[in-house]
PDB file of C-alpha atoms and ligand atoms in Angstrom:
ATOM      1  CA  ALA A  13      47.912  57.040 100.365  1.00  0.00           C
ATOM      2  CA  LYS A  14      49.040  56.541 103.925  1.00  0.00           C
ATOM      3  CA  GLY A  15      51.455  54.018 102.641  1.00  0.00           C
ATOM      4  CA  SER A  16      52.990  56.300 100.160  1.00  0.00           C
ATOM      5  CA  LEU A  17      53.325  59.156 102.743  1.00  0.00           C
ATOM      6  CA  THR A  18      55.267  56.741 105.126  1.00  0.00           C
ATOM      7  CA  GLN A  19      57.274  55.755 102.009  1.00  0.00           C
ATOM      8  CA  SER A  20      58.201  59.233 101.205  1.00  0.00           C
ATOM      9  CA  ILE A  21      59.147  59.926 104.849  1.00  0.00           C
ATOM     10  CA  CYS A  22      61.364  56.892 104.741  1.00  0.00           C
ATOM     11  CA  PHE A  23      63.087  58.119 101.580  1.00  0.00           C
ATOM     12  CA  TYR A  24      63.507  61.526 103.170  1.00  0.00           C
ATOM     13  CA  GLU A  25      65.057  60.109 106.247  1.00  0.00           C
ATOM     14  CA  GLU A  26      67.432  57.890 104.147  1.00  0.00           C
ATOM     15  CA  ALA A  27      68.360  60.989 102.114  1.00  0.00           C
ATOM     16  CA  MET A  28      69.044  62.905 105.347  1.00  0.00           C
ATOM     17  CA  ASP A  29      71.103  60.231 106.757  1.00  0.00           C
ATOM     18  CA  GLU A  30      73.099  60.015 103.700  1.00  0.00           C
ATOM     19  CA  ALA A  31      73.719  63.951 103.729  1.00  0.00           C
ATOM     20  CA  VAL A  32      74.806  63.665 107.403  1.00  0.00           C
ATOM     21  CA  ARG A  33      76.981  60.835 106.570  1.00  0.00           C
ATOM     22  CA  ASN A  34      78.608  62.739 103.675  1.00  0.00           C
ATOM     23  CA  ARG A  35      79.194  65.817 105.836  1.00  0.00           C
ATOM     24  CA  ARG A  36      80.644  63.892 108.530  1.00  0.00           C
ATOM     25  CA  ARG A  37      83.128  62.220 105.992  1.00  0.00           C
ATOM     26  CA  LEU A  38      83.938  65.366 104.495  1.00  0.00           C
ATOM     27  CA  THR A  39      84.608  66.990 107.804  1.00  0.00           C
ATOM     28  CA  GLN A  40      87.003  64.167 108.841  1.00  0.00           C
ATOM     29  CA  GLY A  41      88.641  64.386 105.516  1.00  0.00           C
ATOM     30  CA  LEU A  42      89.303  68.117 106.006  1.00  0.00           C
ATOM     31  CA  ARG A  43      90.958  67.274 109.460  1.00  0.00           C
ATOM     32  CA  GLU A  44      93.126  64.684 107.890  1.00  0.00           C
ATOM     33  CA  ALA A  45      93.950  67.064 105.042  1.00  0.00           C
ATOM     34  CA  LEU A  46      95.366  69.419 107.494  1.00  0.00           C
ATOM     35  CA  ASP A  47      97.357  66.866 109.411  1.00  0.00           C
ATOM     36  CA  GLN A  48      98.616  65.176 106.309  1.00  0.00           C
ATOM     37  CA  ASP A  49      99.533  68.133 104.066  1.00  0.00           C
ATOM     38  CA  GLN A  50      96.877  67.549 101.371  1.00  0.00           C
ATOM     39  CA  PHE A  51      96.332  71.047 100.765  1.00  0.00           C
ATOM     40  CA  GLU A  52      98.083  73.126  97.980  1.00  0.00           C
ATOM     41  CA  LEU A  53      98.348  76.669  96.974  1.00  0.00           C
ATOM     42  CA  TYR A  54      97.845  77.748  93.405  1.00  0.00           C
ATOM     43  CA  TYR A  55      98.604  81.133  92.117  1.00  0.00           C
ATOM     44  CA  GLN A  56      96.638  83.216  89.557  1.00  0.00           C
ATOM     45  CA  VAL A  57      98.470  86.215  88.023  1.00  0.00           C
ATOM     46  CA  GLN A  58      96.864  89.786  88.006  1.00  0.00           C
ATOM     47  CA  GLY A  59      98.146  92.529  85.735  1.00  0.00           C
ATOM     48  CA  SER A  60      97.965  96.167  85.033  1.00  0.00           C
ATOM     49  CA  LEU A  61      96.342  97.520  81.981  1.00  0.00           C
ATOM     50  CA  GLU A  62      98.318 100.758  82.736  1.00  0.00           C
ATOM     51  CA  THR A  63     101.742  99.485  82.835  1.00  0.00           C
ATOM     52  CA  GLY A  64     101.429  96.041  81.218  1.00  0.00           C
ATOM     53  CA  LYS A  65     103.224  94.488  83.985  1.00  0.00           C
ATOM     54  CA  VAL A  66     102.270  91.701  86.580  1.00  0.00           C
ATOM     55  CA  THR A  67     100.974  93.344  89.640  1.00  0.00           C
ATOM     56  CA  GLY A  68     100.464  90.276  91.818  1.00  0.00           C
ATOM     57  CA  TYR A  69      98.996  86.762  92.463  1.00  0.00           C
ATOM     58  CA  GLU A  70      95.817  85.643  94.109  1.00  0.00           C
ATOM     59  CA  VAL A  71      96.275  82.570  96.198  1.00  0.00           C
ATOM     60  CA  LEU A  72      93.808  79.841  95.787  1.00  0.00           C
ATOM     61  CA  LEU A  73      93.544  76.735  97.881  1.00  0.00           C
ATOM     62  CA  ARG A  74      93.339  73.284  96.450  1.00  0.00           C
ATOM     63  CA  TRP A  75      92.528  69.941  98.198  1.00  0.00           C
ATOM     64  CA  ARG A  76      94.178  67.164  96.488  1.00  0.00           C
ATOM     65  CA  GLN A  77      92.630  63.615  96.761  1.00  0.00           C
ATOM     66  CA  ALA A  78      94.583  60.287  96.853  1.00  0.00           C
ATOM     67  CA  ASP A  79      93.726  59.909  93.136  1.00  0.00           C
ATOM     68  CA  GLY A  80      95.446  63.162  92.200  1.00  0.00           C
ATOM     69  CA  SER A  81      92.108  65.048  91.543  1.00  0.00           C
ATOM     70  CA  PHE A  82      91.075  68.085  93.406  1.00  0.00           C
ATOM     71  CA  ILE A  83      87.963  68.978  95.403  1.00  0.00           C
ATOM     72  CA  PRO A  84      87.351  72.649  94.415  1.00  0.00           C
ATOM     73  CA  PRO A  85      87.187  75.271  97.366  1.00  0.00           C
ATOM     74  CA  ASP A  86      83.600  75.917  96.603  1.00  0.00           C
ATOM     75  CA  GLN A  87      82.753  72.531  97.720  1.00  0.00           C
ATOM     76  CA  PHE A  88      84.661  72.444 101.020  1.00  0.00           C
ATOM     77  CA  ILE A  89      84.927  76.073 102.171  1.00  0.00           C
ATOM     78  CA  PRO A  90      81.329  76.378 103.244  1.00  0.00           C
ATOM     79  CA  LEU A  91      81.639  73.160 105.442  1.00  0.00           C
ATOM     80  CA  ALA A  92      85.000  74.385 106.809  1.00  0.00           C
ATOM     81  CA  GLU A  93      83.257  77.541 107.810  1.00  0.00           C
ATOM     82  CA  GLU A  94      80.229  75.716 109.516  1.00  0.00           C
ATOM     83  CA  THR A  95      82.582  73.496 111.475  1.00  0.00           C
ATOM     84  CA  GLY A  96      85.209  76.209 112.318  1.00  0.00           C
ATOM     85  CA  LEU A  97      88.075  74.355 110.654  1.00  0.00           C
ATOM     86  CA  ILE A  98      88.523  77.420 108.434  1.00  0.00           C
ATOM     87  CA  LEU A  99      90.369  78.898 111.328  1.00  0.00           C
ATOM     88  CA  PRO A 100      93.282  76.404 111.096  1.00  0.00           C
ATOM     89  CA  ILE A 101      92.931  76.002 107.349  1.00  0.00           C
ATOM     90  CA  GLY A 102      92.869  79.846 106.818  1.00  0.00           C
ATOM     91  CA  GLU A 103      95.971  80.084 108.955  1.00  0.00           C
ATOM     92  CA  TRP A 104      97.732  77.346 106.941  1.00  0.00           C
ATOM     93  CA  VAL A 105      96.912  79.374 103.747  1.00  0.00           C
ATOM     94  CA  LEU A 106      98.258  82.644 105.175  1.00  0.00           C
ATOM     95  CA  ARG A 107     101.542  81.193 106.579  1.00  0.00           C
ATOM     96  CA  ASN A 108     102.378  79.086 103.585  1.00  0.00           C
ATOM     97  CA  ALA A 109     101.449  81.700 100.919  1.00  0.00           C
ATOM     98  CA  CYS A 110     103.577  84.366 102.830  1.00  0.00           C
ATOM     99  CA  ARG A 111     106.511  81.836 103.290  1.00  0.00           C
ATOM    100  CA  GLU A 112     106.432  80.892  99.529  1.00  0.00           C
ATOM    101  CA  ALA A 113     106.115  84.574  98.347  1.00  0.00           C
ATOM    102  CA  ALA A 114     109.127  85.555 100.547  1.00  0.00           C
ATOM    103  CA  THR A 115     111.207  83.440  98.332  1.00  0.00           C
ATOM    104  CA  TRP A 116     110.290  84.833  94.898  1.00  0.00           C
ATOM    105  CA  SER A 117     112.861  86.627  92.831  1.00  0.00           C
ATOM    106  CA  GLU A 118     110.404  89.443  92.254  1.00  0.00           C
ATOM    107  CA  PRO A 119     108.637  91.318  94.876  1.00  0.00           C
ATOM    108  CA  HIS A 120     105.008  90.768  93.590  1.00  0.00           C
ATOM    109  CA  LYS A 121     102.019  91.114  95.935  1.00  0.00           C
ATOM    110  CA  ILE A 122     100.064  88.149  96.976  1.00  0.00           C
ATOM    111  CA  ALA A 123      96.429  88.383  97.542  1.00  0.00           C
ATOM    112  CA  VAL A 124      94.923  85.942 100.117  1.00  0.00           C
ATOM    113  CA  ASN A 125      91.195  85.081 100.554  1.00  0.00           C
ATOM    114  CA  LEU A 126      89.882  85.510 103.972  1.00  0.00           C
ATOM    115  CA  SER A 127      86.631  84.003 105.416  1.00  0.00           C
ATOM    116  CA  PRO A 128      84.321  86.123 107.356  1.00  0.00           C
ATOM    117  CA  ILE A 129      84.774  83.606 110.023  1.00  0.00           C
ATOM    118  CA  GLN A 130      88.413  84.464 110.333  1.00  0.00           C
ATOM    119  CA  LEU A 131      87.591  88.023 110.532  1.00  0.00           C
ATOM    120  CA  ALA A 132      85.124  87.315 113.354  1.00  0.00           C
ATOM    121  CA  HIS A 133      86.729  84.661 115.453  1.00  0.00           C
ATOM    122  CA  VAL A 134      90.392  85.003 115.789  1.00  0.00           C
ATOM    123  CA  ASP A 135      92.797  87.770 116.833  1.00  0.00           C
ATOM    124  CA  LEU A 136      93.450  88.037 113.121  1.00  0.00           C
ATOM    125  CA  PRO A 137      95.741  91.189 113.128  1.00  0.00           C
ATOM    126  CA  ARG A 138      98.023  89.522 115.704  1.00  0.00           C
ATOM    127  CA  LEU A 139      98.269  86.269 113.711  1.00  0.00           C
ATOM    128  CA  VAL A 140      98.928  88.293 110.394  1.00  0.00           C
ATOM    129  CA  HIS A 141     101.621  90.252 112.350  1.00  0.00           C
ATOM    130  CA  GLN A 142     103.154  87.111 113.573  1.00  0.00           C
ATOM    131  CA  ILE A 143     103.132  85.546 110.179  1.00  0.00           C
ATOM    132  CA  LEU A 144     104.680  88.551 108.587  1.00  0.00           C
ATOM    133  CA  ILE A 145     107.589  88.548 111.246  1.00  0.00           C
ATOM    134  CA  GLU A 146     108.122  84.749 110.960  1.00  0.00           C
ATOM    135  CA  THR A 147     108.283  84.653 107.145  1.00  0.00           C
ATOM    136  CA  GLY A 148     110.005  87.942 106.538  1.00  0.00           C
ATOM    137  CA  LEU A 149     107.459  89.005 103.994  1.00  0.00           C
ATOM    138  CA  LYS A 150     107.005  92.773 103.603  1.00  0.00           C
ATOM    139  CA  PRO A 151     103.529  93.765 104.715  1.00  0.00           C
ATOM    140  CA  SER A 152     103.192  95.840 101.505  1.00  0.00           C
ATOM    141  CA  ARG A 153     103.365  92.603  99.577  1.00  0.00           C
ATOM    142  CA  LEU A 154     100.275  91.102 101.189  1.00  0.00           C
ATOM    143  CA  GLU A 155      96.724  91.992 100.326  1.00  0.00           C
ATOM    144  CA  LEU A 156      93.740  90.548 101.947  1.00  0.00           C
ATOM    145  CA  GLU A 157      90.601  89.900 100.118  1.00  0.00           C
ATOM    146  CA  ILE A 158      87.336  90.012 101.844  1.00  0.00           C
ATOM    147  CA  THR A 159      83.799  89.821 100.610  1.00  0.00           C
ATOM    148  CA  GLU A 160      80.983  91.989 101.936  1.00  0.00           C
ATOM    149  CA  THR A 161      79.319  89.072 103.895  1.00  0.00           C
ATOM    150  CA  ALA A 162      82.384  89.781 106.221  1.00  0.00           C
ATOM    151  CA  MET A 163      80.994  93.320 106.971  1.00  0.00           C
ATOM    152  CA  ILE A 164      77.418  92.365 107.637  1.00  0.00           C
ATOM    153  CA  SER A 165      77.324  90.659 111.106  1.00  0.00           C
ATOM    154  CA  ASP A 166      79.020  93.446 113.128  1.00  0.00           C
ATOM    155  CA  LEU A 167      80.228  96.309 111.164  1.00  0.00           C
ATOM    156  CA  ASP A 168      81.818  98.359 113.834  1.00  0.00           C
ATOM    157  CA  ARG A 169      83.876  95.351 115.056  1.00  0.00           C
ATOM    158  CA  THR A 170      84.834  94.290 111.366  1.00  0.00           C
ATOM    159  CA  THR A 171      86.021  97.828 110.377  1.00  0.00           C
ATOM    160  CA  HIS A 172      87.879  98.130 113.707  1.00  0.00           C
ATOM    161  CA  ILE A 173      89.848  94.892 112.625  1.00  0.00           C
ATOM    162  CA  LEU A 174      90.272  95.879 109.182  1.00  0.00           C
ATOM    163  CA  ARG A 175      91.764  99.305 110.385  1.00  0.00           C
ATOM    164  CA  GLN A 176      94.209  97.277 112.608  1.00  0.00           C
ATOM    165  CA  LEU A 177      95.071  95.187 109.717  1.00  0.00           C
ATOM    166  CA  LYS A 178      95.817  98.337 107.579  1.00  0.00           C
ATOM    167  CA  LEU A 179      98.154  99.638 110.500  1.00  0.00           C
ATOM    168  CA  LEU A 180     100.290  96.578 109.886  1.00  0.00           C
ATOM    169  CA  GLY A 181     100.942  97.934 106.415  1.00  0.00           C
ATOM    170  CA  VAL A 182      98.996  95.312 104.403  1.00  0.00           C
ATOM    171  CA  SER A 183      96.266  96.086 102.000  1.00  0.00           C
ATOM    172  CA  VAL A 184      92.583  95.233 101.922  1.00  0.00           C
ATOM    173  CA  ALA A 185      90.528  94.409  98.767  1.00  0.00           C
ATOM    174  CA  MET A 186      86.807  94.075  98.456  1.00  0.00           C
ATOM    175  CA  ASP A 187      86.148  90.720  96.643  1.00  0.00           C
ATOM    176  CA  ASP A 188      83.322  89.743  94.362  1.00  0.00           C
ATOM    177  CA  PHE A 189      82.017  93.393  94.158  1.00  0.00           C
ATOM    178  CA  GLY A 190      78.362  93.843  92.896  1.00  0.00           C
ATOM    179  CA  THR A 191      77.102  90.441  93.962  1.00  0.00           C
ATOM    180  CA  GLY A 192      75.757  91.130  97.504  1.00  0.00           C
ATOM    181  CA  TYR A 193      73.212  93.079  99.104  1.00  0.00           C
ATOM    182  CA  SER A 194      75.072  96.038 100.376  1.00  0.00           C
ATOM    183  CA  SER A 195      78.075  96.584  98.265  1.00  0.00           C
ATOM    184  CA  LEU A 196      77.616 100.262  98.086  1.00  0.00           C
ATOM    185  CA  SER A 197      77.336 100.707 101.907  1.00  0.00           C
ATOM    186  CA  THR A 198      80.211  98.402 102.570  1.00  0.00           C
ATOM    187  CA  LEU A 199      82.414 100.865 100.484  1.00  0.00           C
ATOM    188  CA  ARG A 200      81.363 103.622 102.573  1.00  0.00           C
ATOM    189  CA  ALA A 201      82.112 101.930 105.796  1.00  0.00           C
ATOM    190  CA  PHE A 202      85.912 101.202 105.045  1.00  0.00           C
ATOM    191  CA  PRO A 203      88.395 102.677 102.836  1.00  0.00           C
ATOM    192  CA  PHE A 204      89.346  99.621 100.721  1.00  0.00           C
ATOM    193  CA  ASP A 205      92.432  99.626  98.729  1.00  0.00           C
ATOM    194  CA  LYS A 206      90.979  97.815  95.810  1.00  0.00           C
ATOM    195  CA  ILE A 207      87.538  96.751  94.340  1.00  0.00           C
ATOM    196  CA  LYS A 208      87.575  93.556  92.530  1.00  0.00           C
ATOM    197  CA  LEU A 209      84.520  93.490  90.194  1.00  0.00           C
ATOM    198  CA  ASP A 210      82.750  90.091  90.324  1.00  0.00           C
ATOM    199  CA  ARG A 211      83.447  87.699  87.333  1.00  0.00           C
ATOM    200  CA  SER A 212      79.739  87.451  86.664  1.00  0.00           C
ATOM    201  CA  PHE A 213      79.734  90.740  85.079  1.00  0.00           C
ATOM    202  CA  MET A 214      82.534  89.692  82.616  1.00  0.00           C
ATOM    203  CA  SER A 215      80.823  86.447  81.725  1.00  0.00           C
ATOM    204  CA  GLU A 216      77.619  88.295  80.737  1.00  0.00           C
ATOM    205  CA  LEU A 217      79.362  91.137  79.053  1.00  0.00           C
ATOM    206  CA  ASP A 218      78.961  89.963  75.457  1.00  0.00           C
ATOM    207  CA  GLY A 219      75.125  89.156  75.650  1.00  0.00           C
ATOM    208  CA  SER A 220      73.940  91.842  78.091  1.00  0.00           C
ATOM    209  CA  PRO A 221      74.014  95.772  77.566  1.00  0.00           C
ATOM    210  CA  GLN A 222      73.149  95.846  81.305  1.00  0.00           C
ATOM    211  CA  SER A 223      76.441  94.190  82.192  1.00  0.00           C
ATOM    212  CA  LYS A 224      78.263  96.711  80.132  1.00  0.00           C
ATOM    213  CA  ALA A 225      76.463  99.523  81.913  1.00  0.00           C
ATOM    214  CA  ILE A 226      77.223  98.195  85.333  1.00  0.00           C
ATOM    215  CA  ILE A 227      80.871  97.682  84.651  1.00  0.00           C
ATOM    216  CA  ARG A 228      81.075 101.361  83.451  1.00  0.00           C
ATOM    217  CA  ALA A 229      79.239 102.549  86.613  1.00  0.00           C
ATOM    218  CA  VAL A 230      81.487 100.551  88.929  1.00  0.00           C
ATOM    219  CA  LEU A 231      84.723 101.953  87.104  1.00  0.00           C
ATOM    220  CA  ALA A 232      83.269 105.527  87.404  1.00  0.00           C
ATOM    221  CA  LEU A 233      82.548 104.822  91.113  1.00  0.00           C
ATOM    222  CA  GLY A 234      86.118 103.590  91.645  1.00  0.00           C
ATOM    223  CA  GLU A 235      87.447 106.579  89.929  1.00  0.00           C
ATOM    224  CA  SER A 236      85.552 109.019  92.084  1.00  0.00           C
ATOM    225  CA  LEU A 237      86.223 107.268  95.252  1.00  0.00           C
ATOM    226  CA  GLU A 238      89.944 106.903  94.244  1.00  0.00           C
ATOM    227  CA  ILE A 239      89.934 103.097  94.660  1.00  0.00           C
ATOM    228  CA  PRO A 240      91.400 101.099  91.855  1.00  0.00           C
ATOM    229  CA  VAL A 241      89.216  98.439  90.245  1.00  0.00           C
ATOM    230  CA  LEU A 242      90.463  95.057  89.139  1.00  0.00           C
ATOM    231  CA  ALA A 243      88.090  93.077  86.877  1.00  0.00           C
ATOM    232  CA  GLU A 244      87.874  89.418  87.605  1.00  0.00           C
ATOM    233  CA  GLY A 245      87.118  86.528  85.128  1.00  0.00           C
ATOM    234  CA  VAL A 246      88.558  88.009  82.049  1.00  0.00           C
ATOM    235  CA  GLU A 247      88.556  85.363  79.431  1.00  0.00           C
ATOM    236  CA  THR A 248      88.643  86.906  75.986  1.00  0.00           C
ATOM    237  CA  MET A 249      90.549  89.651  74.141  1.00  0.00           C
ATOM    238  CA  ASP A 250      87.133  91.442  73.470  1.00  0.00           C
ATOM    239  CA  GLN A 251      86.527  91.724  77.236  1.00  0.00           C
ATOM    240  CA  LEU A 252      89.984  93.022  77.645  1.00  0.00           C
ATOM    241  CA  SER A 253      89.595  95.700  75.045  1.00  0.00           C
ATOM    242  CA  PHE A 254      86.340  96.789  76.492  1.00  0.00           C
ATOM    243  CA  LEU A 255      88.000  97.052  79.961  1.00  0.00           C
ATOM    244  CA  ARG A 256      90.828  98.935  78.592  1.00  0.00           C
ATOM    245  CA  GLU A 257      88.496 101.453  76.762  1.00  0.00           C
ATOM    246  CA  GLN A 258      86.632 102.127  79.875  1.00  0.00           C
ATOM    247  CA  GLY A 259      89.735 102.901  81.872  1.00  0.00           C
ATOM    248  CA  CYS A 260      89.926  99.783  83.825  1.00  0.00           C
ATOM    249  CA  GLY A 261      93.278  99.627  85.857  1.00  0.00           C
ATOM    250  CA  GLU A 262      93.725  95.878  86.577  1.00  0.00           C
ATOM    251  CA  VAL A 263      92.563  92.404  85.287  1.00  0.00           C
ATOM    252  CA  GLN A 264      92.598  88.846  86.324  1.00  0.00           C
ATOM    253  CA  GLY A 265      91.280  85.837  84.478  1.00  0.00           C
ATOM    254  CA  TYR A 266      91.993  82.760  82.395  1.00  0.00           C
ATOM    255  CA  LEU A 267      93.082  85.036  79.478  1.00  0.00           C
ATOM    256  CA  LEU A 268      96.196  86.168  81.418  1.00  0.00           C
ATOM    257  CA  GLY A 269      96.652  82.664  83.055  1.00  0.00           C
ATOM    258  CA  ARG A 270      94.867  79.936  84.895  1.00  0.00           C
ATOM    259  CA  PRO A 271      95.770  79.431  88.645  1.00  0.00           C
ATOM    260  CA  LYS A 272      99.211  77.394  88.654  1.00  0.00           C
ATOM    261  CA  PRO A 273     101.094  75.656  91.467  1.00  0.00           C
ATOM    262  CA  GLU A 274     104.055  78.001  90.904  1.00  0.00           C
ATOM    263  CA  ALA A 275     103.311  81.668  90.515  1.00  0.00           C
ATOM    264  CA  GLU A 276     106.277  82.456  88.284  1.00  0.00           C
ATOM    265  CA  GLN A 277     105.693  79.643  86.026  1.00  0.00           C
ATOM    266  CA  VAL A 278     102.779  81.676  84.399  1.00  0.00           C
ATOM    267  CA  ALA A 279     103.722  82.572  80.814  1.00  0.00           C
ATOM    268  CA  ALA A 280     104.419  86.139  80.313  1.00  0.00           C
ATOM    269  CA  PRO A 281     101.079  87.820  80.454  1.00  0.00           C
ATOM    270  CA  GLU A 282     102.672  91.193  79.465  1.00  0.00           C
ATOM    271  CA  ALA A 283     102.196  90.427  75.899  1.00  0.00           C
ATOM    272  CA  ILE A 284      98.384  90.130  76.450  1.00  0.00           C
ATOM    273  CA  LEU A 285      98.261  93.098  78.697  1.00  0.00           C
ATOM    274  CA  SER A 286      99.891  95.435  76.220  1.00  0.00           C
ATOM    275  CA  ALA A 287      98.349  93.809  73.190  1.00  0.00           C
TER     276      ALA A 287
HETATM  277  P1  LIG B 322      87.131  83.875  94.395  1.00  0.00           P
HETATM  278  O1  LIG B 322      87.900  84.566  95.582  1.00  0.00           O
HETATM  279  O2  LIG B 322      86.196  84.806  93.544  1.00  0.00           O
HETATM  280  O3  LIG B 322      88.373  83.398  93.328  1.00  0.00           O
HETATM  281  C1  LIG B 322      88.293  83.424  92.011  1.00  0.00           C
HETATM  282  C2  LIG B 322      87.882  82.101  91.371  1.00  0.00           C
HETATM  283  O4  LIG B 322      87.493  82.539  90.068  1.00  0.00           O
HETATM  284  C3  LIG B 322      88.944  81.009  91.469  1.00  0.00           C
HETATM  285  O5  LIG B 322      88.167  79.914  91.635  1.00  0.00           O
HETATM  286  C4  LIG B 322      89.413  81.119  90.070  1.00  0.00           C
HETATM  287  O6  LIG B 322      90.045  79.854  89.629  1.00  0.00           O
HETATM  288  C5  LIG B 322      88.296  81.461  89.302  1.00  0.00           C
HETATM  289  N1  LIG B 322      88.586  82.155  87.976  1.00  0.00           N
HETATM  290  C6  LIG B 322      89.746  82.834  87.715  1.00  0.00           C
HETATM  291  N2  LIG B 322      89.634  83.371  86.538  1.00  0.00           N
HETATM  292  C7  LIG B 322      88.657  82.899  85.940  1.00  0.00           C
HETATM  293  C8  LIG B 322      88.040  83.027  84.538  1.00  0.00           C
HETATM  294  O7  LIG B 322      88.733  83.725  83.737  1.00  0.00           O
HETATM  295  N3  LIG B 322      86.903  82.394  84.367  1.00  0.00           N
HETATM  296  C9  LIG B 322      86.225  81.584  85.339  1.00  0.00           C
HETATM  297  N4  LIG B 322      85.039  80.950  84.916  1.00  0.00           N
HETATM  298  N5  LIG B 322      86.741  81.471  86.470  1.00  0.00           N
HETATM  299  C10 LIG B 322      87.948  82.141  86.896  1.00  0.00           C
HETATM  300  P2  LIG B 322      88.479  78.666  92.792  1.00  0.00           P
HETATM  301  O8  LIG B 322      89.892  78.615  92.910  1.00  0.00           O
HETATM  302  O9  LIG B 322      87.720  77.401  92.337  1.00  0.00           O
HETATM  303  O10 LIG B 322      87.825  79.348  94.120  1.00  0.00           O
HETATM  304  C11 LIG B 322      86.650  79.484  94.459  1.00  0.00           C
HETATM  305  C12 LIG B 322      86.312  80.277  95.519  1.00  0.00           C
HETATM  306  O11 LIG B 322      86.907  79.741  96.706  1.00  0.00           O
HETATM  307  C13 LIG B 322      87.068  81.737  95.463  1.00  0.00           C
HETATM  308  O12 LIG B 322      86.376  82.519  94.843  1.00  0.00           O
HETATM  309  C14 LIG B 322      87.133  81.885  97.043  1.00  0.00           C
HETATM  310  O13 LIG B 322      85.796  82.547  97.383  1.00  0.00           O
HETATM  311  C15 LIG B 322      87.168  80.542  97.648  1.00  0.00           C
HETATM  312  N6  LIG B 322      88.568  80.320  98.090  1.00  0.00           N
HETATM  313  C16 LIG B 322      89.810  79.833  97.313  1.00  0.00           C
HETATM  314  N7  LIG B 322      90.807  79.700  98.001  1.00  0.00           N
HETATM  315  C17 LIG B 322      90.442  80.309  99.271  1.00  0.00           C
HETATM  316  C18 LIG B 322      91.109  80.373 100.485  1.00  0.00           C
HETATM  317  O14 LIG B 322      92.333  80.016 100.527  1.00  0.00           O
HETATM  318  N8  LIG B 322      90.481  80.823 101.713  1.00  0.00           N
HETATM  319  C19 LIG B 322      89.155  81.170 101.494  1.00  0.00           C
HETATM  320  N9  LIG B 322      88.568  81.607 102.641  1.00  0.00           N
HETATM  321  N10 LIG B 322      88.333  80.992 100.389  1.00  0.00           N
HETATM  322  C20 LIG B 322      89.173  80.503  99.386  1.00  0.00           C
HETATM  323 CA1  LIG B 323      89.187  86.242  95.849  1.00  0.00          CA
HETATM  324 CA1  LIG B 324      86.329  87.074  93.533  1.00  0.00          CA
HETATM  325 CA1  LIG B 325      83.612  84.164  94.628  1.00  0.00          CA
END
């Protein structure tokens, strides 16, 4: 029995070593990715159910590997956050997204995801201001998406920073609404310009009467707080019809278009929006 305990400890240590090595490799990879331009931006269209028009594009980070495949953001952003690399990576995303959007023929909005670390650790308002000036993008075309986890650590400080950002003329959206512990109190703490209803409610919509009830409730909440609601993860016409019936203003999801390397190559989603 003693032997097998020693053996398990050995396996455990080997597994730990392996995990540590993987983290190191991935961290080193992230540094090189920044130096060697291995990051790319993809754009996913957002549309209005009221006007049937494109309202903007969410900017999504992609890390391209030598073999052409991508490592998805869910697999490297947590590590980038732990190591602090999210600061230069996030700055790269902001600068390149603004630069690119400034060249578009139509002045659509871009929605850029911000990590809680970016909100907490850099002089973000000054950085955003500098990037807007440098790229010439109109502030009203930039929306910043933040999740409520960004609000948890130091609410006063975070709301102060968000207010400064809004003074620049950019808008702020609450991302993944309904998944955290404190979605409602977060709404009370800061006047968000948009609520993005998490895509988990959409994926469960068909099977679950609860999801329907929650979507209705969030739309009612948005209406009484006068905050527009965008539903994420819309994949089917049934989901779209339900959202339209319930008075949802904006949608995003594979039904309208998958994330693409060029925003304006997305096939006209107007037909779907007004179907
Ligand atoms: P998110 O902000 O919730 O972004 C939406 C995610 O949902 C994207 O995944 C998008 O591809 C996916 N999606 C869009 N429509 C549908 C749909 O109809 N069905 C399904 N099943 N999924 C859909 P992606 O690009 O893999 O990004 C995952 C997460 O990584 C994002 O979730 C965001 O939290 C984070 N992320 C992506 N880019 C950045 C970035 O530049 N900075 C930061 N800090 N985080 C980022
Ligand atoms: Ca987002
Ligand atoms: Ca989201
Ligand atoms: Ca998410």
